Amino acid sequence: RYHGKGVQKAVNNVNNILSGALRGFDITNQSKVDQCMLELDGTENKSVLGANAILGVSLACAHAAAKTSNQFLFQYLSDKNTITLPMPMMNILNGGSHADNSVDIQEFMIVPLGAKTFSEALRMGTEIFHNLKKVLQSKNLTTSVGDEGGFAPDLNSNTEAIEIILNAIEKTNLKPGEDIGIALDVAASELYKNDLYNLYSENKQLESEEMVDYLGELIKKYPIISIEDGLHEDDWSGWKYFTEKHGNQIQIVGDDLTVTNIHRLNKAIEQKSMNAILIKLNQIGTVTETIQAVSTARNAGFGVIISHRSGETEDTTIADLSVAMGMGQIKTGSLSRTDRVCKYNQLLRIEDFLGSKSKFSDKTIFPLNK
């Protein structure tokens, strides 16, 4: 069913197992609800009940508790001192496995460093996105979009993608590196075959240190402030080398490396393999475990970015959670496709509700010592 992506089994587990086991629980005791489900499942990767079933119930519990207390979800989940609107990382050009084109790097994002409010950041990003469309049209390149709403043109190299984005930024009368930073999700595990990093568009096959040097050249040449998954998920020595060499210049983000998993996160902290983590609710599977991962990363001095996934729904929980925990950054795709835009709209609603009390994360969250 649905090429293996149907949810009838998950729904059946919710209706026939979890609903009975959790009946009578206090919905305001989120950690107890989540722990009960983990014990019922009994596996490390939630393979018995399934992460979809467990996460659905975990989210339902949090939303129900917020409604019962007559609060927005972000208010209910916060400790009131952390409430901050996040800096958006907007994926405006797609490559890799997210698009049928010749670009190796999976995501090219813009970060509105110069914005003073979330709504201003969103406006800046939107204007760049539409100017990017005009730039692509002027070059007779396709303006169809990839999985996460960014354009997916067929380009000759990864550097050409960056150059086109810089052109769009300048057409918006904004300054690259000052008003707008560039962030990349290399998704290097997708490029790693036979112990080499294969940059097909540039006809290069690189060993681990050579890949770090390649990324270092991009950092030197362009206003790049963040690189996610620059190396393979099990290339621990490569990650450590990358962080030693460039961790004081840019944000080095682990996603495939850590998969919102406390054990892998602790290993990354111990080995100093990165300085920031991507957080995905539906990667780890419960609200409680997500909050634990955020707290662990924070205590280590890591940056924290809450993130969507490909194949998203219009659920906006990550928008509320980003504000509630003051994560500082959110990655939720481009400025198109309703499954992406709905998160931005929720953040606008929260900003409007907070009014003069609204706080916005700024560029100080990034290591920018270039």
mmCIF file of N, CA and C in Angstrom, residues 74-75 80 83-85 350-360:
data_model
loop_
_atom_site.group_PDB
_atom_site.id
_atom_site.type_symbol
_atom_site.label_atom_id
_atom_site.label_comp_id
_atom_site.label_asym_id
_atom_site.label_seq_id
_atom_site.Cartn_x
_atom_site.Cartn_y
_atom_site.Cartn_z
ATOM 1 N N PHE A 74 3.160 26.433 22.166
ATOM 2 C CA PHE A 74 4.468 26.976 22.529
ATOM 3 C C PHE A 74 4.484 27.487 23.966
ATOM 4 N N GLN A 75 3.354 28.026 24.428
ATOM 5 C CA GLN A 75 3.281 28.487 25.819
ATOM 6 C C GLN A 75 3.335 27.310 26.785
ATOM 7 N N LYS A 80 8.767 29.768 29.930
ATOM 8 C CA LYS A 80 8.488 31.211 29.884
ATOM 9 C C LYS A 80 9.742 32.071 29.703
ATOM 10 N N ILE A 83 11.305 31.668 25.529
ATOM 11 C CA ILE A 83 10.514 31.951 24.327
ATOM 12 C C ILE A 83 11.248 32.916 23.388
ATOM 13 N N THR A 84 11.612 32.402 22.211
ATOM 14 C CA THR A 84 12.334 33.183 21.208
ATOM 15 C C THR A 84 11.932 32.704 19.819
ATOM 16 N N LEU A 85 11.645 33.650 18.920
ATOM 17 C CA LEU A 85 11.359 33.297 17.522
ATOM 18 C C LEU A 85 12.668 32.891 16.845
ATOM 19 N N ILE A 350 2.439 33.320 16.018
ATOM 20 C CA ILE A 350 3.032 33.399 17.363
ATOM 21 C C ILE A 350 3.651 34.773 17.588
ATOM 22 N N GLU A 351 4.375 35.268 16.589
ATOM 23 C CA GLU A 351 4.988 36.596 16.697
ATOM 24 C C GLU A 351 3.927 37.664 16.914
ATOM 25 N N ASP A 352 2.835 37.570 16.171
ATOM 26 C CA ASP A 352 1.742 38.528 16.305
ATOM 27 C C ASP A 352 1.120 38.447 17.700
ATOM 28 N N PHE A 353 0.929 37.222 18.212
ATOM 29 C CA PHE A 353 0.348 37.031 19.535
ATOM 30 C C PHE A 353 1.246 37.624 20.624
ATOM 31 N N LEU A 354 2.557 37.433 20.493
ATOM 32 C CA LEU A 354 3.488 37.932 21.511
ATOM 33 C C LEU A 354 3.633 39.452 21.470
ATOM 34 N N GLY A 355 3.433 40.038 20.287
ATOM 35 C CA GLY A 355 3.489 41.486 20.157
ATOM 36 C C GLY A 355 4.822 42.065 20.607
ATOM 37 N N SER A 356 4.766 43.050 21.473
ATOM 38 C CA SER A 356 5.981 43.736 21.935
ATOM 39 C C SER A 356 6.881 42.828 22.769
ATOM 40 N N LYS A 357 6.359 41.700 23.252
ATOM 41 C CA LYS A 357 7.154 40.761 24.049
ATOM 42 C C LYS A 357 7.939 39.781 23.169
ATOM 43 N N SER A 358 7.735 39.889 21.877
ATOM 44 C CA SER A 358 8.384 38.954 20.956
ATOM 45 C C SER A 358 9.893 39.187 20.899
ATOM 46 N N LYS A 359 10.672 38.110 21.037
ATOM 47 C CA LYS A 359 12.132 38.167 20.881
ATOM 48 C C LYS A 359 12.514 37.337 19.658
ATOM 49 N N PHE A 360 13.553 37.785 18.961
ATOM 50 C CA PHE A 360 13.992 37.095 17.747
ATOM 51 C C PHE A 360 15.472 36.760 17.864
#
